[in-house]
Amino acid sequence: MDKIIEAFHDGINKSGRDREKMCMVTDIAYDPEVVDYLGVDLFHTNRGRAIAFATGMKLSNPNLILAVFIGDMATLGGNHFVHAARRNMDLFVVCVNDFRYRKVAAQETPGDFSRLEFSSYCSIEQPLNLPHLARSNGAVYVARWTALHHEDLINSMAEALPQAGFKLIEVISPKPELLEFFYLNSEIKHGEDTAKVGIEEDKKIVVGKFVERERETFIDAYNKQHYKVLGDKFIKIAAE
Amino acid sequence: MIEVRFAGFGGQGIIRSGLILGRAVSIFDEKFATMNQNFGPEARGGACSSQIVLSDTKILYPYVTRTDYLVAMSQDAYSTFEHELKDEGTLIIDVDLVRANSNKKTYDIPSTRMAEELGNKIIANVVMLGFFTAISKVVSKEAMEKSIRESVPGRFIDLNLRAFNKGYDWGDKKLSEDN
Amino acid sequence: MNGNQACAEGSLAAGCRFLGFYPIQPCFEIVQHFADRCVDVDGTFIQMEDEISALAAVLGASWAGKKAMTVTSGPGFSLMMEHVGLGVMLETPCVIIESQRFGPSEGYPTQAGSGDVMQSRWGSHGDYEIITLSPNCPQEMFDLTVRAFNLSERYRLPVVVLADKAVGSMVEAVIIPKAEDLRLKKRKRYSGPKGKYLPYEYDKDLVPWMVKAGQGYRFHVTGLTHDEKGYPVMNAKCQEWNVHRIINKVRLFSDDIIDYEEGYTEDAEVLVVCYGSVSRAAVRAVRQVRKEGIRAGFFRLKTLWPFPEQRILELARQVRTIIVPEMNYGQAFLEVDRCSRGKAETIFVHQDFPKVRSGVDIINAIRKADVKA
Amino acid sequence: MKALEAVEKQEEIPPTEHPMDDVLRMDRIPHIWCPGCGIGLAVTAFVNALEKMQVDLDKVCVVSGIGCTGRVAGYIKTDSFHTTHGRALPFATGLKLGNPDLKIVVFSGDGDIVSIGGNHFIHAARRNIDILVICVNNFIYAMTGGQVAPTTPRSAYTTTSPFGNFETPSNIPQLAESAGAVYVARWTSLHMRRLTQSIIEGFQKPGFSMVEVISPCAMYYSRINKLGLGIDMMKFYHDNSVIKHGEPTENLDIGFQSQIIVGKFVDRERPTFSELYKGWKKEVKTVKRES
Amino acid sequence: MKADPKNVFTGSHYIDGDVACAYGAVAAGCKYLAGYPITPSTEAAEAFAVKAPYVGAQFIQMEDELGSIASVLGASWAGKKAMTITSGPGFSLMMETIGLGAATETPFVIINIQRAGPSTGVPTSTGQADMMQAKWGSHGDYEIIALAPESPQESFELTFKAFNLAERYRVPVMVMSDECVGHMAEKVVIPNAQELEVEPRRYFTGSKKDYKPFKRDKDLVPWMARAGAGYKLYLTGLTHGEDGRPIFDVKTFEMKSKSLRGSTNRYLVDKIRHNRDKIIKFEEHQTDDAEVVVVSYGISARVAIKAVKEARESGIKVGTLRLVTVWPFPEKRIEELAHQVKGFVVPEINYGQVVYEVDRCSQGRANVILVPHGGAAVHDSDDILGAIKQAATDHNPYDRILEYTTALEREVFGENMVSKI
């Protein structure tokens, strides 16, 4: 986890974006020191509601830069994920895929890499291909790295942060003893068709930058449509 | 205090009628009017009614108990609400849609047919409003016309006013026949 | 065995064969134990995408004929609220095990609280009555889970077991009776001719007969206000017919449902009304002050809802002071205060969880009440 | 008195047996749908499919959510459940796992399945639960009076997008495909025969199948956008729908009154949840025996 | 601070309660509404959507109610006055995040146009059965404020007031309207902006370093900061200290909770309980000499008027107490009245919710008669009259709340209905 925050820190530096305007919205608790280290405002919301919370923030103050860290993949918040991508809400989403919830003992998440360790209670379900879901719903930037691809991750973050629209970076970060295994079992394939990057047993994990494109963001579309219809009577949303 | 009920089925503009009448009375005649609505889940075809309580003073109890005027635009509406009409109350019906068998004072108008003649059966309710205004005299004609102007989209105002006047004239005619 | 394991055992003993859940602290152990054991008895468990769907799946499984339950904690329970309402309206038997935690929102996930007492009664919109049980030891986690299934089958209602972290992780001896000694209530099944089945026709006990999906009865049920056939009817009469019965099938039979434990109440002047894990400290406190010669007694609620109004009033007439210690800022206290009808003074004692174990506050409150007299 | 006479005449027609008596709850007819609505057609297609397949109706369950399409469950004479908004799929999941012999059909609208139930849709598709989803897409929330839906095309007017919709609409087949559905098809309510065929295929396919039915909403969507009556929409479908089987799902976006691509887009094999669960159980049992 | 004239649609309008809520919100400076369509609240969202682009406000229709409320919280922290509008089932879905709002002390407004329940119930008709849910619906301990309007005019006023209360006490405020009021059209007079006093947000003004998001003022309400203004906020629904940061390990927690008399959670309750007298508002009529008092709220209060009038005419000394704020509950006043009157009559469109509070506060000194109603319609005023008569003549104290058997119940279940509790 620390590695991701570090990469985020360096990514912000490299992208040259203003930390004071940056808000980090999460759905799991981070150590309070993260706030001091990053110099951002941190909002820890309910499980799964981080993206919706960030949507409200963005629409109320379009100057804010919103970084959403979702910890438990797209289980509870899958719907908000899909619809924020569809609307192309200007959010930078980091999905930390640790193949299980950090805080509760052993259990499945949609991204579970099945049968790494067999217990009477391990994954029986097929994992969700999050990059594909993001792309097909309209995300403008989709990448995946493991936490050990440190430089790549920083570059990806620096690249994605200034872009307008819904950006997703999936970071694979299971418990430390497994991280090495994943790192070694990954291959970089930039621009790979997201339909083929599903995480499956006995296959290498595909990492890299899969999607980079431009689409009108929600706020732009909103402004444009209302200008068109209302002309000068329309008042744009601004920060108070 | 005068109690009015418009009743029919969804899609006939029953609730809009109530709103137009209420607005005319409370904004343009500067009296008091409370409008309530009842409807089912269906957009079209379900039973639907609006009740309006009119008064010169502030209305405390907002529901009709014994109606002075029942405007029925469907057979169902007639059979459901006829009994709550006062003995000296007035029944107003669309003659093509309702077959009334009431001992109360009854006025009828072919409002839907008239609306169709004007080009759109959706404005049958406005024809009916004109008729109601003429018969009941609980609201001034001018207030109703102003209210209609405020309540319908710009390009339909003329059509609606024509419909209203057609209904109103029919009402005048009926009244003079009575006398 | 700890409370969580006892609860899982209880559910299996009661015949539960379906668990839909979403992982949340501090009750996850129940799921693990259930998952471990359900393979032996051909049970099913599924981790759904959130708590909303977890309870929805449980309702579905219940209509498919399984005894079903879900396990959750505060925030998850809040998400389930809409489906508690659906469960009540469809009259679906199911059990919700809720392990309370501290505080509103995320609060303190690993610490016990009892702030969900009122929520379990009033949390869903609209009018309904519900049954809530409150165990205070691992043995009761077993017994009350079994009872919860029995009650839910008998009254066709979601039944809530309000446990907490403390009871869940407490390790004590649990006696599991033999299968043949367990008295299990059977669902009130309909077995008449197929064409005549009405899903919401009821008799004296106000509970309708139920069938399984797929038996050929071709019934329809809806969360909308419905008539006997289960078809939606949107009028005040039908609404009255529904709500009146949903409420009264619990209110009229509350004497059969209500369960409590009393101690030293015959001559008590100060009464401690308690439930859940606080009750352990409360009972100990009462025993201690008895040694000092204070005439104190305790009244422990095993069913929180329906609330034992009558008995509280009787006791209020007898005692001078009623003390209600809770791990919240006054919930069951309000009911006790109401039911005592001014006959006795009521005092609320807030319990921080670090203090729960000692029961110092309770002892002090009892002493103070005694001195006042 | 013309209208009245017609009413009287109608009353005199003796009741006859309807061919759908066995599948529809005739005691609930007339239904609540408006004239010109396409949901009835979708129901007809479904009923036809059931009759063609000769399935045991006792083993079929229909689950619906809330909304206009949500009322379908109430009219089909199988075991039918009308649940809460968006939660038809998890309810159906429970039914299926509770009794694997049942054949479950979830019949609901676009708002119900894609908007509030979006998460359940994704995850049911990912798990590949054996359910057929028939999603009637009318581009609007009709039951509540015409609000903007995630499927509303851009620049279309609704009561909550009074200045034209500016959001990008959902592409339901693509969503289903990317989440893992094994069978995805789309038809308009005009393509009755093909729709029936698709429903049969989806019904018989083990795993998560989804059939989207584009349907006119004459009362709200058409009226606000001045698209005429139901029949005009049907004409529009006739002129503007193109059948392209196997079209990549990303090309299936629907613009305002633009071309609609219909057809069968996905038909693939993936292990279903029940199969995986059975396999898992076996494994656990062996491990337990060994230890 | 005066209201912004641009936002206030001064003048007389003939609108229903839903629309009046939307106008009230706009007048109060609400700049963000996230909603999801649900009968019977959609009219309000529609009215807001039409007005929003003219006043620089944002309307968004989210994918579900969970998303709506979460985004409202976000909007509030980003510096806007925000609200959501819903009805029963949507309200149930919002419960978890209402808890988050209470725990993080976020000011926002929820308008709940109640309908008949439970579950889907009868969407197009009325109920008052979410009153207890408003107070107790989320897990854990917290307090909220709930207001109940009785007319479209009051829908406007109370929505306006709700925003003021939310900002003043940093608490979720609920406007518990119902379908009848929501769909009832009456004249609504909106005053000039000059006459409307808007409570500004309590922004912290000291130096950034000193700022602690949950450090309390004397009135127990903490100061707020904007997101993205460099305060390095850490906001969490986990139990937190003054600095807003979660307390992770048990030892610190126990230590802090001792020093804070039960951690910050206590203040969530106390800040409302201590300021109760400033918040509570109710209306009384003819209670000076009353032997029976009808306690009611919302539409039921208006329905009761007729019965009260008739009762007075027949010589029964009856008064009314209408709750404008239902939560916090006017405990003291009820207790005072309990000394004076023989009985309370509580008509509610439910099977007993607020009546429990009335019963509790009267402490067995006065009889309490509930006039229940399952929903989907309002009371027959004869039932209320009957209950008033009973309360006036019955001298024996009951040992429980008495449920009046209404004409509707008799009609549905017959005269020999199962005896009531």
JSON list of C-alpha atoms in Angstrom, two decimals, chain A residues 60-147:
[
{"chain": "A", "resi": 60, "resn": "SER", "atom": "CA", "xyz": [-20.01, 21.47, -6.83]},
{"chain": "A", "resi": 61, "resn": "ASN", "atom": "CA", "xyz": [-16.52, 22.75, -7.30]},
{"chain": "A", "resi": 62, "resn": "PRO", "atom": "CA", "xyz": [-15.17, 22.00, -10.77]},
{"chain": "A", "resi": 63, "resn": "ASN", "atom": "CA", "xyz": [-11.74, 23.33, -9.78]},
{"chain": "A", "resi": 64, "resn": "LEU", "atom": "CA", "xyz": [-11.08, 20.40, -7.51]},
{"chain": "A", "resi": 65, "resn": "ILE", "atom": "CA", "xyz": [-8.88, 17.57, -8.69]},
{"chain": "A", "resi": 66, "resn": "LEU", "atom": "CA", "xyz": [-10.36, 14.35, -7.42]},
{"chain": "A", "resi": 67, "resn": "ALA", "atom": "CA", "xyz": [-8.39, 11.20, -6.85]},
{"chain": "A", "resi": 68, "resn": "VAL", "atom": "CA", "xyz": [-10.55, 8.28, -5.85]},
{"chain": "A", "resi": 69, "resn": "PHE", "atom": "CA", "xyz": [-8.89, 5.29, -4.24]},
{"chain": "A", "resi": 70, "resn": "ILE", "atom": "CA", "xyz": [-11.17, 2.31, -4.16]},
{"chain": "A", "resi": 71, "resn": "GLY", "atom": "CA", "xyz": [-9.97, -0.55, -2.06]},
{"chain": "A", "resi": 72, "resn": "ASP", "atom": "CA", "xyz": [-12.43, -3.34, -2.59]},
{"chain": "A", "resi": 73, "resn": "MET", "atom": "CA", "xyz": [-12.60, -3.38, -6.35]},
{"chain": "A", "resi": 74, "resn": "ALA", "atom": "CA", "xyz": [-15.96, -2.68, -7.81]},
{"chain": "A", "resi": 75, "resn": "THR", "atom": "CA", "xyz": [-18.13, -4.78, -5.53]},
{"chain": "A", "resi": 76, "resn": "LEU", "atom": "CA", "xyz": [-20.37, -2.45, -3.58]},
{"chain": "A", "resi": 77, "resn": "GLY", "atom": "CA", "xyz": [-19.58, 0.49, -5.77]},
{"chain": "A", "resi": 78, "resn": "GLY", "atom": "CA", "xyz": [-19.68, -1.23, -9.14]},
{"chain": "A", "resi": 79, "resn": "ASN", "atom": "CA", "xyz": [-22.72, 0.71, -10.18]},
{"chain": "A", "resi": 80, "resn": "HIS", "atom": "CA", "xyz": [-21.21, 4.08, -9.38]},
{"chain": "A", "resi": 81, "resn": "PHE", "atom": "CA", "xyz": [-18.09, 3.01, -11.24]},
{"chain": "A", "resi": 82, "resn": "VAL", "atom": "CA", "xyz": [-20.01, 2.12, -14.38]},
{"chain": "A", "resi": 83, "resn": "HIS", "atom": "CA", "xyz": [-22.10, 5.25, -14.40]},
{"chain": "A", "resi": 84, "resn": "ALA", "atom": "CA", "xyz": [-19.29, 7.66, -13.58]},
{"chain": "A", "resi": 85, "resn": "ALA", "atom": "CA", "xyz": [-17.36, 6.18, -16.51]},
{"chain": "A", "resi": 86, "resn": "ARG", "atom": "CA", "xyz": [-20.40, 6.53, -18.73]},
{"chain": "A", "resi": 87, "resn": "ARG", "atom": "CA", "xyz": [-20.89, 10.15, -17.76]},
{"chain": "A", "resi": 88, "resn": "ASN", "atom": "CA", "xyz": [-17.15, 10.66, -18.16]},
{"chain": "A", "resi": 89, "resn": "MET", "atom": "CA", "xyz": [-17.01, 12.36, -14.81]},
{"chain": "A", "resi": 90, "resn": "ASP", "atom": "CA", "xyz": [-13.65, 14.01, -14.34]},
{"chain": "A", "resi": 91, "resn": "LEU", "atom": "CA", "xyz": [-12.24, 11.61, -11.75]},
{"chain": "A", "resi": 92, "resn": "PHE", "atom": "CA", "xyz": [-8.90, 9.90, -11.35]},
{"chain": "A", "resi": 93, "resn": "VAL", "atom": "CA", "xyz": [-9.64, 6.45, -10.01]},
{"chain": "A", "resi": 94, "resn": "VAL", "atom": "CA", "xyz": [-7.03, 4.17, -8.54]},
{"chain": "A", "resi": 95, "resn": "CYS", "atom": "CA", "xyz": [-8.33, 0.71, -7.89]},
{"chain": "A", "resi": 96, "resn": "VAL", "atom": "CA", "xyz": [-6.13, -1.19, -5.50]},
{"chain": "A", "resi": 97, "resn": "ASN", "atom": "CA", "xyz": [-6.67, -4.80, -6.35]},
{"chain": "A", "resi": 98, "resn": "ASP", "atom": "CA", "xyz": [-5.38, -6.88, -3.50]},
{"chain": "A", "resi": 99, "resn": "PHE", "atom": "CA", "xyz": [-7.48, -9.89, -4.44]},
{"chain": "A", "resi": 100, "resn": "ARG", "atom": "CA", "xyz": [-9.16, -9.70, -1.12]},
{"chain": "A", "resi": 101, "resn": "TYR", "atom": "CA", "xyz": [-10.32, -7.07, 1.29]},
{"chain": "A", "resi": 102, "resn": "ARG", "atom": "CA", "xyz": [-7.47, -6.01, 3.40]},
{"chain": "A", "resi": 103, "resn": "LYS", "atom": "CA", "xyz": [-9.39, -5.76, 6.57]},
{"chain": "A", "resi": 104, "resn": "VAL", "atom": "CA", "xyz": [-11.47, -8.86, 6.80]},
{"chain": "A", "resi": 105, "resn": "ALA", "atom": "CA", "xyz": [-9.87, -12.26, 7.03]},
{"chain": "A", "resi": 106, "resn": "ALA", "atom": "CA", "xyz": [-9.88, -14.45, 3.96]},
{"chain": "A", "resi": 107, "resn": "GLN", "atom": "CA", "xyz": [-12.57, -13.89, 1.42]},
{"chain": "A", "resi": 108, "resn": "GLU", "atom": "CA", "xyz": [-13.26, -13.36, -2.20]},
{"chain": "A", "resi": 109, "resn": "THR", "atom": "CA", "xyz": [-13.55, -10.19, -4.15]},
{"chain": "A", "resi": 110, "resn": "PRO", "atom": "CA", "xyz": [-14.50, -9.95, -7.80]},
{"chain": "A", "resi": 111, "resn": "GLY", "atom": "CA", "xyz": [-10.83, -9.70, -8.65]},
{"chain": "A", "resi": 112, "resn": "ASP", "atom": "CA", "xyz": [-9.85, -12.83, -6.82]},
{"chain": "A", "resi": 113, "resn": "PHE", "atom": "CA", "xyz": [-7.06, -14.80, -8.34]},
{"chain": "A", "resi": 114, "resn": "SER", "atom": "CA", "xyz": [-8.52, -18.15, -7.71]},
{"chain": "A", "resi": 115, "resn": "ARG", "atom": "CA", "xyz": [-6.84, -20.89, -5.84]},
{"chain": "A", "resi": 116, "resn": "LEU", "atom": "CA", "xyz": [-3.57, -19.29, -4.96]},
{"chain": "A", "resi": 117, "resn": "GLU", "atom": "CA", "xyz": [-3.82, -20.85, -1.61]},
{"chain": "A", "resi": 118, "resn": "PHE", "atom": "CA", "xyz": [-6.41, -23.39, -0.97]},
{"chain": "A", "resi": 119, "resn": "SER", "atom": "CA", "xyz": [-8.52, -23.17, 2.09]},
{"chain": "A", "resi": 120, "resn": "SER", "atom": "CA", "xyz": [-11.96, -24.52, 2.62]},
{"chain": "A", "resi": 121, "resn": "TYR", "atom": "CA", "xyz": [-13.02, -21.03, 1.87]},
{"chain": "A", "resi": 122, "resn": "CYS", "atom": "CA", "xyz": [-11.48, -19.57, -1.22]},
{"chain": "A", "resi": 123, "resn": "SER", "atom": "CA", "xyz": [-12.65, -18.18, -4.45]},
{"chain": "A", "resi": 124, "resn": "ILE", "atom": "CA", "xyz": [-15.09, -20.12, -6.52]},
{"chain": "A", "resi": 125, "resn": "GLU", "atom": "CA", "xyz": [-16.13, -17.27, -8.68]},
{"chain": "A", "resi": 126, "resn": "GLN", "atom": "CA", "xyz": [-14.68, -15.86, -11.84]},
{"chain": "A", "resi": 127, "resn": "PRO", "atom": "CA", "xyz": [-12.97, -12.51, -11.48]},
{"chain": "A", "resi": 128, "resn": "LEU", "atom": "CA", "xyz": [-14.13, -9.27, -13.00]},
{"chain": "A", "resi": 129, "resn": "ASN", "atom": "CA", "xyz": [-12.13, -7.76, -15.82]},
{"chain": "A", "resi": 130, "resn": "LEU", "atom": "CA", "xyz": [-12.09, -4.22, -14.54]},
{"chain": "A", "resi": 131, "resn": "PRO", "atom": "CA", "xyz": [-10.13, -2.52, -17.36]},
{"chain": "A", "resi": 132, "resn": "HIS", "atom": "CA", "xyz": [-12.57, -3.98, -19.86]},
{"chain": "A", "resi": 133, "resn": "LEU", "atom": "CA", "xyz": [-15.56, -2.82, -17.87]},
{"chain": "A", "resi": 134, "resn": "ALA", "atom": "CA", "xyz": [-14.07, 0.66, -17.62]},
{"chain": "A", "resi": 135, "resn": "ARG", "atom": "CA", "xyz": [-13.27, 0.87, -21.28]},
{"chain": "A", "resi": 136, "resn": "SER", "atom": "CA", "xyz": [-16.60, -0.39, -22.48]},
{"chain": "A", "resi": 137, "resn": "ASN", "atom": "CA", "xyz": [-18.35, 2.15, -20.32]},
{"chain": "A", "resi": 138, "resn": "GLY", "atom": "CA", "xyz": [-16.31, 5.00, -21.68]},
{"chain": "A", "resi": 139, "resn": "ALA", "atom": "CA", "xyz": [-13.24, 5.60, -19.52]},
{"chain": "A", "resi": 140, "resn": "VAL", "atom": "CA", "xyz": [-10.70, 7.79, -21.31]},
{"chain": "A", "resi": 141, "resn": "TYR", "atom": "CA", "xyz": [-7.59, 6.33, -19.72]},
{"chain": "A", "resi": 142, "resn": "VAL", "atom": "CA", "xyz": [-7.16, 2.76, -18.56]},
{"chain": "A", "resi": 143, "resn": "ALA", "atom": "CA", "xyz": [-3.96, 1.21, -17.29]},
{"chain": "A", "resi": 144, "resn": "ARG", "atom": "CA", "xyz": [-2.93, -1.65, -15.04]},
{"chain": "A", "resi": 145, "resn": "TRP", "atom": "CA", "xyz": [0.30, -2.17, -13.11]},
{"chain": "A", "resi": 146, "resn": "THR", "atom": "CA", "xyz": [1.49, -4.15, -10.17]},
{"chain": "A", "resi": 147, "resn": "ALA", "atom": "CA", "xyz": [2.73, -2.18, -7.20]}
]
